[in-house]
Structure formats: structure tokens, C-alpha cells
């Protein structure tokens, strides 16, 4: 039985303490291209500078050093790229221009970007820019960068017209309502997206105007928040504010202006952080995606200030959410909230489980914890969520995204409309599939970490090394990595052995190594590598069961990293588009499963004719199971009610 509970807190904290100790070593800064600000390297006047107190022990490569090869990730990325290309800059700028008193005759977008929606601008001037910037880093798509540069320039005119540094597609009066605690949706949430979009345009595309603009927005934010007492600001933080703390921290990391860090910490919500710092799970009743970004901000405060309290907050939170509040897919939330005490999920199944933004933000948080510790169990979670929640929630045909991924049996997937949904999850999805290159490989000074088995190329130009990873994973149960080296070079290559591996083996240049490594660890191959060296890794998959933590008779079947779904009849096109989720009660009834407690996976067997396809055995009706991420337009079942018969 696979359960997140196997991830013991004691082991985790031991690792954390060891990593914290080594963080006191002097920083080693390596010349590197400009990249993600969380990676603590920025370039100023051609010099490498860092404002991080706690640099990551292991770091990702700049996305432009990694390219995806063929496979599900490339298909998702290309669908996203096609979608981003379909959005005209004039339509994206429309509501910003109207708000700034600049004429616009463009056709307005709909959904959450409609001219009367209080969240307008979050996608058009925010997520869109982040997604284009990330996609440029991942693919080198110059046309997309040009479109995003056009949007930045258009927004620059709006900001100039509005004066005061304020920039939004809605009137500044929304912030009066926020201050007076009158009804308003989420003004700072929206402003965060715009600031992050501009900062990403600077970091990944070198757009200097975007950096000036985001600093003006930060100045406006400093003025607004600085006029409020601490208690008043805490009340303002009762309204969702996204990752304001994170983007202001990143602005400090990029500019070195410590004032931004001070403003960032005005977004610390005391009543949320205090219990986490004391290791108390008081998450019940909270709106999930309001809070994960606040913990990402805490992770950044830890990195930038060295205050260990913030690390406590981030690690305790991550552990509670992953161990006690996540489903087999790695997703969390039901109806957007945590409604129960820890470990109670069996009652939390319905059509609106696991909002996609939550998966996006948990994966983002996971990267920080991994950067501090290189703990392979963090990458087990990352892989679980990538393969089961992120792949399969973008429609490969048109790049539209899902909002919730329903995990109650008998529902189906619903995708947004291209121009008339533009939800929060459209935004985080647009970013997600643009940055699938960012976690496959990490490194430190003299070792490489291969975290994900995805067909890809890595150009470690600083070392004169290139790696070609060829795999059809997960259709293929393993991978092959070929080295090219300018000069023979010594390097420790760490291959992740996932939690689900049922044994495994590795060959170097055709010769099998006598040793292997246990699940949830890295297998280290430390030697001098030369051009043509080839690593062949075999990771056998098997069927296993993931039960609800509080009800072992509610089970999902998995194969290796993949959640399997029973596939039922197709749904119509009308049913597939436009809604956040299917209506409660519209689910198809699915049969209970009869199983043998001593052989919990014996009710499923592989289909001899098709890879990653399974059939039920000995049930009232035959059911075909496939990976959940392959189900797009059919009703499906992930969790089954299982009736255990003793053999
Ligand atoms: Zn969302």
C-alpha cells in the first residue's frame, strides 16, 4: 500500500537539520546565465551578485540549457505555445487601456478577463507575460517574446497615464474598498500576477522597461501598505493576495534594494504563520490556493534573510499538505478548501476536488525545499504531481486548461473556453507547461541530479558537457543517457530511484554495475566521463494500491508513477468545455470492485496487446484502465469502493 504517511517527519527533519548546517558554508557562486531569481544569481554590470543568505545546495539549470524531446511533456508544451500564440496583444491590453483612459476598439476577452470582472488583468497583463517569458526560455520562441514585449510596452503607456506607479485593468478605487474592508474580489492577487509577469519578462527576456515598471508598482504598493497600521494591514490580508510576498522578495533578489524585502514582509499573515511555526495543523477551513503562495513567500524570506522560523513554516506546511491532505495524484483541496482534520480524505471526493492552481503552487514550493536539501522524496512528490495532475489537465488539442480535476468516480474533465474562461487555473497552467524544462536536471559544483525521466537534452556549457536523455518514459521503464564531453571530466551523476521502483539495474557502456540503490534515493555514478559514454537505467514498474488514509476500502490503482483510471463512455463536446466542473449528481454510477485482501492488485492485469493499458479481472463488468493523464473526453473513475473478500 502506498501512502504519503510513509514519508516520516522524523527522517525529514533529520535531513533538514543536516542541510541547514551545511548552509553555513561560504557561498560558491558560479558564472551562469541570467535565470530564475530564486536561484540566487543575478547579473549587474556584467558581474555575478547574490543577495541570498541561504543559497540553494542544488540548483536547476537555466531553462535555455534544457530542451524537451518528444513525449507527453512536449505535446503539452506545444499545446500551450499554440494557445499563447492565439491571444492577440490588442485584446489582452483592452481593459488596461480603458482603465487608463486610452482608446481601444479591440474585442474584449471574456470570463475572468471580461470588462466587468473584478479580477480582470490577472491573465492578460500577468500570467500571460510570465507564460511567454518562461516559454521563451524553454523554447526560444522569438515571435512569442515579441508579442509579450508589445504587451509590456502597451502596459507601460497605461502605467504612465495612470501616474503614481499604479497599474491594473481595474480602477484604483478597488483598493479603497479593500482598505475599508468592503466587498471586493482580490485586488492584490491580481496586482501580484502583473508584477510577477513583468519581473519574468525582465529575468527571462531581458526587458528592462518591465523591470522599471514592476519597481514603480512596488513603490505604489509600499505607499499603500505603509499608510496602514500593522493591525489594519493584517485585516487587509484577510482578502486573497496571491504571492505578493514572493514577488517583492524576488524584486529584492534581482535589484538588491532591501526596501522591497521590508515591503514583502508586510504581507506576512500572522494568524496563518504562527501555528505553522509551532507545528500545529490549523489548516481546516482555509481556502487552499490563497495560502500556498504565502508559504512560497516564507520560503523566499528564509532564503533571503536566513531566519529559520520561515524554513520551519515552509517544511511543516509542506509535510502536512503532502502527508495528510493530498490525494493519489498529488493534488490537494476539495471545493477549493481543506474541510477536514488531517488525514481525513475519504469524505472529500466530488466533482470539485484538487484545483489545478494548488498543484502548480505545491510543485513550486517543493522546488524550494529540494533546493535546500536535495531530498529525493521531494522529487517523488514532484513526479507524482507532474504525471498525474499536470499532464492530462491541459487539452492537447487546443491548449485549454482545467480548473478542478474531479476524483470522485464517474465524472469527466471540463476545459475552459479559449477566450471566455481565462480562470486562475488557465493562468497557472499557461505557466506550468511553459516551464517543464526547469526541474528535470539540478546540479551542484561537481554533481548532476537527474530528477525526472523525460526525453531531453542538457547543455552544461560551463563544464563543456552535454547530456542526451532518450526515453519514452513512462511507456518505457527506464532511460538512456549519452554523454558528450569537450574534455574527459569527473562528475557524480545522481540518478533518482523513485519510490515506486520494483528493483532496477544500471549499465555503463553496456556493462552492468553490481550495485543499485533503494527506492526514494539517488544512485550516484562518480567517475570520469568522456564522449560516447552511455548510461542505461532500468526501473521496473508494478501495480500498487493507494488507499484513502482514513478508509482502506476506498482505493486507487497505480502502475509505477501513474494513477490509473477506469475509462468509461465518451462525453459530448458541450460537456467538455466551459464549466469549472461537472454538476454534482451528474456522475455515472461505477461498480464496486471485488478484491482479495491478500493480493490487493489481483483485480487488474496488464493488457497484453497495448502498453499502459489494463483490464479488470473477475468483476461484474469488464473495465479498461489507462493512465489518468490519457483520459481527456471520457468519464472515468480513480477511487473505487473495494469489497475485500478473503481468499
Ligand atoms: Zn486556479
mmCIF file of C-alpha atoms in Angstrom, residues 14-318:
data_model
loop_
_atom_site.group_PDB
_atom_site.id
_atom_site.type_symbol
_atom_site.label_atom_id
_atom_site.label_comp_id
_atom_site.label_asym_id
_atom_site.label_seq_id
_atom_site.Cartn_x
_atom_site.Cartn_y
_atom_site.Cartn_z
ATOM 1 C CA UNK A 14 16.955 14.946 10.193
ATOM 2 C CA UNK A 15 17.689 15.699 6.571
ATOM 3 C CA UNK A 16 16.617 19.288 7.061
ATOM 4 C CA UNK A 17 18.947 19.824 10.012
ATOM 5 C CA UNK A 18 21.892 18.352 8.125
ATOM 6 C CA UNK A 19 21.227 20.638 5.190
ATOM 7 C CA UNK A 20 20.842 23.681 7.433
ATOM 8 C CA UNK A 21 24.271 23.001 8.908
ATOM 9 C CA UNK A 22 25.968 22.837 5.561
ATOM 10 C CA UNK A 23 24.216 26.038 4.504
ATOM 11 C CA UNK A 24 26.642 27.895 6.777
ATOM 12 C CA UNK A 25 29.482 27.130 4.379
ATOM 13 C CA UNK A 26 30.634 30.069 2.267
ATOM 14 C CA UNK A 27 28.714 30.682 -0.915
ATOM 15 C CA UNK A 28 30.211 29.391 -4.113
ATOM 16 C CA UNK A 29 28.963 31.478 -6.975
ATOM 17 C CA UNK A 30 29.401 30.167 -10.442
ATOM 18 C CA UNK A 31 29.106 32.317 -13.516
ATOM 19 C CA UNK A 32 25.773 31.458 -15.002
ATOM 20 C CA UNK A 33 23.308 32.919 -17.459
ATOM 21 C CA UNK A 34 20.628 35.153 -16.024
ATOM 22 C CA UNK A 35 17.918 32.886 -14.753
ATOM 23 C CA UNK A 36 15.164 32.313 -12.248
ATOM 24 C CA UNK A 37 15.696 34.798 -9.380
ATOM 25 C CA UNK A 38 15.153 32.091 -6.791
ATOM 26 C CA UNK A 39 18.382 30.558 -7.969
ATOM 27 C CA UNK A 40 20.177 33.439 -6.328
ATOM 28 C CA UNK A 41 22.266 34.537 -9.240
ATOM 29 C CA UNK A 42 21.710 37.834 -10.969
ATOM 30 C CA UNK A 43 23.905 39.837 -13.241
ATOM 31 C CA UNK A 44 24.560 43.511 -12.692
ATOM 32 C CA UNK A 45 27.123 45.392 -14.771
ATOM 33 C CA UNK A 46 28.344 42.046 -16.046
ATOM 34 C CA UNK A 47 29.108 40.827 -12.530
ATOM 35 C CA UNK A 48 27.563 37.942 -10.692
ATOM 36 C CA UNK A 49 25.903 39.071 -7.494
ATOM 37 C CA UNK A 50 23.706 37.385 -4.943
ATOM 38 C CA UNK A 51 21.572 38.685 -2.112
ATOM 39 C CA UNK A 52 20.665 35.238 -0.810
ATOM 40 C CA UNK A 53 21.612 34.380 2.759
ATOM 41 C CA UNK A 54 20.813 30.705 2.168
ATOM 42 C CA UNK A 55 21.754 29.742 -1.372
ATOM 43 C CA UNK A 56 20.308 26.509 -2.672
ATOM 44 C CA UNK A 57 22.573 23.493 -2.160
ATOM 45 C CA UNK A 58 21.498 22.167 -5.539
ATOM 46 C CA UNK A 59 20.310 24.370 -8.361
ATOM 47 C CA UNK A 60 18.362 23.973 -11.553
ATOM 48 C CA UNK A 61 19.917 24.835 -14.872
ATOM 49 C CA UNK A 62 18.762 27.889 -16.765
ATOM 50 C CA UNK A 63 15.806 26.716 -18.827
ATOM 51 C CA UNK A 64 17.530 27.669 -22.059
ATOM 52 C CA UNK A 65 20.148 24.989 -21.305
ATOM 53 C CA UNK A 66 17.484 22.276 -21.365
ATOM 54 C CA UNK A 67 15.312 21.276 -24.300
ATOM 55 C CA UNK A 68 12.457 18.774 -24.296
ATOM 56 C CA UNK A 69 12.439 15.881 -26.747
ATOM 57 C CA UNK A 70 9.355 14.014 -27.940
ATOM 58 C CA UNK A 71 6.759 12.817 -25.436
ATOM 59 C CA UNK A 72 3.740 13.877 -23.362
ATOM 60 C CA UNK A 73 5.533 16.898 -21.900
ATOM 61 C CA UNK A 74 6.466 18.202 -25.342
ATOM 62 C CA UNK A 75 2.881 17.700 -26.521
ATOM 63 C CA UNK A 76 1.582 19.678 -23.508
ATOM 64 C CA UNK A 77 4.158 22.412 -24.050
ATOM 65 C CA UNK A 78 3.317 22.721 -27.742
ATOM 66 C CA UNK A 79 -0.428 22.908 -27.000
ATOM 67 C CA UNK A 80 0.311 25.698 -24.512
ATOM 68 C CA UNK A 81 2.554 27.503 -27.003
ATOM 69 C CA UNK A 82 -0.151 27.321 -29.655
ATOM 70 C CA UNK A 83 -2.680 28.717 -27.156
ATOM 71 C CA UNK A 84 -0.400 31.627 -26.184
ATOM 72 C CA UNK A 85 0.053 32.447 -29.877
ATOM 73 C CA UNK A 86 -3.725 32.609 -30.309
ATOM 74 C CA UNK A 87 -4.075 35.555 -27.885
ATOM 75 C CA UNK A 88 -3.720 38.920 -29.693
ATOM 76 C CA UNK A 89 -1.871 41.666 -27.731
ATOM 77 C CA UNK A 90 -4.583 44.218 -28.611
ATOM 78 C CA UNK A 91 -7.264 42.121 -26.940
ATOM 79 C CA UNK A 92 -5.050 41.496 -23.920
ATOM 80 C CA UNK A 93 -4.443 45.238 -23.500
ATOM 81 C CA UNK A 94 -8.072 46.310 -23.969
ATOM 82 C CA UNK A 95 -9.271 46.622 -20.356
ATOM 83 C CA UNK A 96 -5.952 48.107 -19.197
ATOM 84 C CA UNK A 97 -6.331 50.827 -21.820
ATOM 85 C CA UNK A 98 -9.956 51.532 -20.934
ATOM 86 C CA UNK A 99 -8.986 51.834 -17.275
ATOM 87 C CA UNK A 100 -6.158 54.239 -18.140
ATOM 88 C CA UNK A 101 -8.365 56.394 -20.384
ATOM 89 C CA UNK A 102 -6.616 55.250 -23.582
ATOM 90 C CA UNK A 103 -8.869 54.468 -26.557
ATOM 91 C CA UNK A 104 -9.240 50.802 -27.507
ATOM 92 C CA UNK A 105 -11.585 49.245 -30.039
ATOM 93 C CA UNK A 106 -10.346 45.681 -29.550
ATOM 94 C CA UNK A 107 -12.843 42.961 -28.828
ATOM 95 C CA UNK A 108 -12.825 42.368 -25.061
ATOM 96 C CA UNK A 109 -11.894 38.943 -23.736
ATOM 97 C CA UNK A 110 -14.469 37.112 -21.635
ATOM 98 C CA UNK A 111 -14.576 35.045 -18.449
ATOM 99 C CA UNK A 112 -12.292 36.357 -15.741
ATOM 100 C CA UNK A 113 -10.921 38.928 -18.203
ATOM 101 C CA UNK A 114 -14.340 40.420 -19.055
ATOM 102 C CA UNK A 115 -14.575 44.227 -18.661
ATOM 103 C CA UNK A 116 -16.879 43.846 -15.652
ATOM 104 C CA UNK A 117 -14.939 41.098 -13.864
ATOM 105 C CA UNK A 118 -13.163 42.303 -10.732
ATOM 106 C CA UNK A 119 -10.163 40.082 -11.447
ATOM 107 C CA UNK A 120 -9.562 41.415 -14.965
ATOM 108 C CA UNK A 121 -5.924 41.866 -15.854
ATOM 109 C CA UNK A 122 -4.683 38.859 -13.843
ATOM 110 C CA UNK A 123 -4.175 36.824 -17.008
ATOM 111 C CA UNK A 124 -3.930 39.485 -19.718
ATOM 112 C CA UNK A 125 -1.196 41.529 -18.035
ATOM 113 C CA UNK A 126 0.127 38.898 -15.630
ATOM 114 C CA UNK A 127 0.072 35.151 -16.261
ATOM 115 C CA UNK A 128 0.324 35.809 -19.996
ATOM 116 C CA UNK A 129 3.628 37.642 -19.576
ATOM 117 C CA UNK A 130 5.032 35.017 -17.195
ATOM 118 C CA UNK A 131 3.985 32.227 -19.546
ATOM 119 C CA UNK A 132 5.508 33.907 -22.615
ATOM 120 C CA UNK A 133 8.738 34.643 -20.730
ATOM 121 C CA UNK A 134 9.011 31.050 -19.489
ATOM 122 C CA UNK A 135 8.110 29.683 -22.916
ATOM 123 C CA UNK A 136 10.820 31.842 -24.474
ATOM 124 C CA UNK A 137 13.335 30.420 -22.001
ATOM 125 C CA UNK A 138 12.152 26.863 -22.703
ATOM 126 C CA UNK A 139 11.785 27.053 -26.471
ATOM 127 C CA UNK A 140 13.461 30.215 -27.807
ATOM 128 C CA UNK A 141 10.168 31.269 -29.460
ATOM 129 C CA UNK A 142 11.054 34.805 -30.647
ATOM 130 C CA UNK A 143 7.571 35.594 -32.005
ATOM 131 C CA UNK A 144 6.010 34.958 -28.628
ATOM 132 C CA UNK A 145 8.631 37.148 -26.953
ATOM 133 C CA UNK A 146 7.803 39.892 -29.467
ATOM 134 C CA UNK A 147 4.090 39.688 -28.587
ATOM 135 C CA UNK A 148 4.894 39.828 -24.884
ATOM 136 C CA UNK A 149 7.224 42.817 -25.435
ATOM 137 C CA UNK A 150 4.312 44.542 -27.212
ATOM 138 C CA UNK A 151 2.077 43.923 -24.201
ATOM 139 C CA UNK A 152 4.759 45.283 -21.830
ATOM 140 C CA UNK A 153 5.083 48.453 -23.929
ATOM 141 C CA UNK A 154 1.289 48.848 -24.016
ATOM 142 C CA UNK A 155 1.072 48.383 -20.255
ATOM 143 C CA UNK A 156 3.879 50.934 -19.875
ATOM 144 C CA UNK A 157 1.703 53.546 -21.592
ATOM 145 C CA UNK A 158 -1.185 52.669 -19.267
ATOM 146 C CA UNK A 159 1.032 52.976 -16.186
ATOM 147 C CA UNK A 160 2.297 56.372 -17.375
ATOM 148 C CA UNK A 161 -1.285 57.568 -17.936
ATOM 149 C CA UNK A 162 -2.400 56.376 -14.505
ATOM 150 C CA UNK A 163 0.574 58.124 -12.850
ATOM 151 C CA UNK A 164 1.604 57.123 -9.275
ATOM 152 C CA UNK A 165 3.051 53.759 -10.396
ATOM 153 C CA UNK A 166 -0.315 52.019 -10.114
ATOM 154 C CA UNK A 167 -1.025 49.553 -12.920
ATOM 155 C CA UNK A 168 -4.141 47.465 -13.257
ATOM 156 C CA UNK A 169 -7.092 46.836 -15.556
ATOM 157 C CA UNK A 170 -9.489 47.901 -12.783
ATOM 158 C CA UNK A 171 -9.834 51.284 -11.053
ATOM 159 C CA UNK A 172 -7.682 52.179 -8.076
ATOM 160 C CA UNK A 173 -10.916 52.541 -6.048
ATOM 161 C CA UNK A 174 -10.908 48.753 -5.640
ATOM 162 C CA UNK A 175 -8.058 49.306 -3.192
ATOM 163 C CA UNK A 176 -10.179 51.787 -1.217
ATOM 164 C CA UNK A 177 -12.767 49.040 -0.813
ATOM 165 C CA UNK A 178 -10.012 46.662 0.256
ATOM 166 C CA UNK A 179 -8.763 49.123 2.883
ATOM 167 C CA UNK A 180 -12.287 49.842 4.149
ATOM 168 C CA UNK A 181 -12.976 46.076 4.268
ATOM 169 C CA UNK A 182 -15.844 46.428 1.815
ATOM 170 C CA UNK A 183 -16.709 43.694 -0.651
ATOM 171 C CA UNK A 184 -14.108 43.342 -3.430
ATOM 172 C CA UNK A 185 -12.680 40.218 -5.081
ATOM 173 C CA UNK A 186 -8.884 40.199 -4.763
ATOM 174 C CA UNK A 187 -7.015 43.344 -5.879
ATOM 175 C CA UNK A 188 -3.556 42.397 -4.584
ATOM 176 C CA UNK A 189 -3.933 38.885 -6.038
ATOM 177 C CA UNK A 190 -4.297 40.497 -9.453
ATOM 178 C CA UNK A 191 -1.507 43.002 -8.889
ATOM 179 C CA UNK A 192 0.784 40.122 -7.884
ATOM 180 C CA UNK A 193 0.208 38.415 -11.232
ATOM 181 C CA UNK A 194 1.053 41.616 -13.131
ATOM 182 C CA UNK A 195 4.181 42.257 -11.059
ATOM 183 C CA UNK A 196 5.338 38.652 -11.485
ATOM 184 C CA UNK A 197 4.677 38.843 -15.227
ATOM 185 C CA UNK A 198 6.775 41.985 -15.570
ATOM 186 C CA UNK A 199 9.585 40.592 -13.437
ATOM 187 C CA UNK A 200 9.619 37.398 -15.501
ATOM 188 C CA UNK A 201 9.829 39.483 -18.678
ATOM 189 C CA UNK A 202 12.951 41.111 -17.264
ATOM 190 C CA UNK A 203 14.524 37.925 -15.911
ATOM 191 C CA UNK A 204 13.933 35.635 -18.887
ATOM 192 C CA UNK A 205 13.628 38.084 -21.783
ATOM 193 C CA UNK A 206 15.854 40.947 -20.617
ATOM 194 C CA UNK A 207 13.047 43.523 -20.946
ATOM 195 C CA UNK A 208 14.468 46.499 -18.986
ATOM 196 C CA UNK A 209 11.246 48.513 -19.234
ATOM 197 C CA UNK A 210 9.426 45.687 -17.446
ATOM 198 C CA UNK A 211 11.877 45.947 -14.534
ATOM 199 C CA UNK A 212 11.283 49.703 -14.268
ATOM 200 C CA UNK A 213 7.529 49.158 -14.351
ATOM 201 C CA UNK A 214 7.478 46.496 -11.660
ATOM 202 C CA UNK A 215 9.597 48.729 -9.423
ATOM 203 C CA UNK A 216 7.070 51.528 -9.864
ATOM 204 C CA UNK A 217 4.305 49.103 -8.885
ATOM 205 C CA UNK A 218 6.332 48.089 -5.837
ATOM 206 C CA UNK A 219 6.702 51.764 -4.944
ATOM 207 C CA UNK A 220 2.953 52.236 -5.173
ATOM 208 C CA UNK A 221 2.430 49.110 -3.035
ATOM 209 C CA UNK A 222 4.883 50.439 -0.445
ATOM 210 C CA UNK A 223 2.896 53.674 -0.224
ATOM 211 C CA UNK A 224 -0.451 51.920 0.117
ATOM 212 C CA UNK A 225 0.662 49.385 2.721
ATOM 213 C CA UNK A 226 2.891 51.866 4.569
ATOM 214 C CA UNK A 227 -0.094 54.065 5.377
ATOM 215 C CA UNK A 228 -1.800 51.244 7.290
ATOM 216 C CA UNK A 229 -1.157 50.190 10.883
ATOM 217 C CA UNK A 230 0.110 46.636 11.452
ATOM 218 C CA UNK A 231 -3.315 45.510 12.681
ATOM 219 C CA UNK A 232 -5.109 47.173 9.796
ATOM 220 C CA UNK A 233 -2.745 45.503 7.302
ATOM 221 C CA UNK A 234 -3.397 42.131 8.954
ATOM 222 C CA UNK A 235 -7.114 42.687 8.314
ATOM 223 C CA UNK A 236 -6.376 43.580 4.675
ATOM 224 C CA UNK A 237 -4.535 40.246 4.426
ATOM 225 C CA UNK A 238 -7.880 38.564 5.050
ATOM 226 C CA UNK A 239 -8.530 39.098 1.329
ATOM 227 C CA UNK A 240 -6.639 36.783 -1.047
ATOM 228 C CA UNK A 241 -3.380 38.427 -2.139
ATOM 229 C CA UNK A 242 -1.551 35.741 -4.117
ATOM 230 C CA UNK A 243 2.230 35.808 -3.963
ATOM 231 C CA UNK A 244 2.796 39.495 -3.134
ATOM 232 C CA UNK A 245 5.449 38.498 -0.586
ATOM 233 C CA UNK A 246 7.166 36.303 -3.141
ATOM 234 C CA UNK A 247 7.309 38.799 -6.000
ATOM 235 C CA UNK A 248 8.559 41.610 -3.747
ATOM 236 C CA UNK A 249 11.225 39.249 -2.364
ATOM 237 C CA UNK A 250 12.264 38.341 -5.883
ATOM 238 C CA UNK A 251 12.443 42.026 -6.754
ATOM 239 C CA UNK A 252 14.854 42.478 -3.863
ATOM 240 C CA UNK A 253 16.854 39.447 -5.045
ATOM 241 C CA UNK A 254 17.156 40.989 -8.501
ATOM 242 C CA UNK A 255 17.850 44.627 -7.526
ATOM 243 C CA UNK A 256 19.444 44.365 -4.074
ATOM 244 C CA UNK A 257 17.151 47.145 -2.816
ATOM 245 C CA UNK A 258 16.360 45.874 0.678
ATOM 246 C CA UNK A 259 13.365 48.168 0.918
ATOM 247 C CA UNK A 260 11.450 45.677 -1.235
ATOM 248 C CA UNK A 261 12.090 42.925 1.278
ATOM 249 C CA UNK A 262 10.680 45.125 4.022
ATOM 250 C CA UNK A 263 7.538 45.735 1.951
ATOM 251 C CA UNK A 264 7.357 42.000 1.170
ATOM 252 C CA UNK A 265 7.183 41.146 4.854
ATOM 253 C CA UNK A 266 4.184 43.400 5.343
ATOM 254 C CA UNK A 267 2.389 40.515 3.603
ATOM 255 C CA UNK A 268 3.237 38.012 6.395
ATOM 256 C CA UNK A 269 -0.124 36.837 7.740
ATOM 257 C CA UNK A 270 0.480 36.257 11.425
ATOM 258 C CA UNK A 271 -2.554 34.101 12.174
ATOM 259 C CA UNK A 272 -1.559 31.701 9.392
ATOM 260 C CA UNK A 273 2.201 31.591 10.034
ATOM 261 C CA UNK A 274 2.186 31.328 13.844
ATOM 262 C CA UNK A 275 0.549 27.869 14.115
ATOM 263 C CA UNK A 276 2.743 26.525 11.302
ATOM 264 C CA UNK A 277 5.891 27.766 13.036
ATOM 265 C CA UNK A 278 4.670 25.933 16.160
ATOM 266 C CA UNK A 279 3.989 22.767 14.102
ATOM 267 C CA UNK A 280 0.230 22.921 14.559
ATOM 268 C CA UNK A 281 -2.017 21.931 11.675
ATOM 269 C CA UNK A 282 -4.797 24.530 11.766
ATOM 270 C CA UNK A 283 -5.414 24.314 8.040
ATOM 271 C CA UNK A 284 -9.004 23.072 8.333
ATOM 272 C CA UNK A 285 -11.415 25.628 6.927
ATOM 273 C CA UNK A 286 -8.817 27.524 4.911
ATOM 274 C CA UNK A 287 -9.061 28.306 1.204
ATOM 275 C CA UNK A 288 -6.161 26.323 -0.184
ATOM 276 C CA UNK A 289 -4.789 28.358 -3.045
ATOM 277 C CA UNK A 290 -4.938 31.553 -1.016
ATOM 278 C CA UNK A 291 -2.383 30.064 1.343
ATOM 279 C CA UNK A 292 0.158 28.018 -0.625
ATOM 280 C CA UNK A 293 1.636 31.182 -2.241
ATOM 281 C CA UNK A 294 2.072 32.673 1.240
ATOM 282 C CA UNK A 295 4.241 29.695 2.151
ATOM 283 C CA UNK A 296 6.265 30.103 -1.041
ATOM 284 C CA UNK A 297 6.882 33.664 0.174
ATOM 285 C CA UNK A 298 8.006 32.235 3.541
ATOM 286 C CA UNK A 299 10.474 30.017 1.676
ATOM 287 C CA UNK A 300 11.853 33.082 -0.078
ATOM 288 C CA UNK A 301 12.127 35.007 3.241
ATOM 289 C CA UNK A 302 14.150 32.109 4.649
ATOM 290 C CA UNK A 303 16.486 32.172 1.671
ATOM 291 C CA UNK A 304 16.900 35.953 1.733
ATOM 292 C CA UNK A 305 17.032 36.587 5.493
ATOM 293 C CA UNK A 306 18.340 33.288 6.886
ATOM 294 C CA UNK A 307 15.597 33.309 9.549
ATOM 295 C CA UNK A 308 14.994 29.643 10.332
ATOM 296 C CA UNK A 309 11.412 30.273 11.500
ATOM 297 C CA UNK A 310 10.419 30.687 7.871
ATOM 298 C CA UNK A 311 12.005 27.357 6.981
ATOM 299 C CA UNK A 312 10.046 25.717 9.806
ATOM 300 C CA UNK A 313 6.853 27.195 8.396
ATOM 301 C CA UNK A 314 7.564 26.025 4.865
ATOM 302 C CA UNK A 315 8.672 22.487 5.758
ATOM 303 C CA UNK A 316 5.948 21.819 8.304
ATOM 304 C CA UNK A 317 3.299 23.085 5.900
ATOM 305 C CA UNK A 318 4.639 21.000 3.012
#
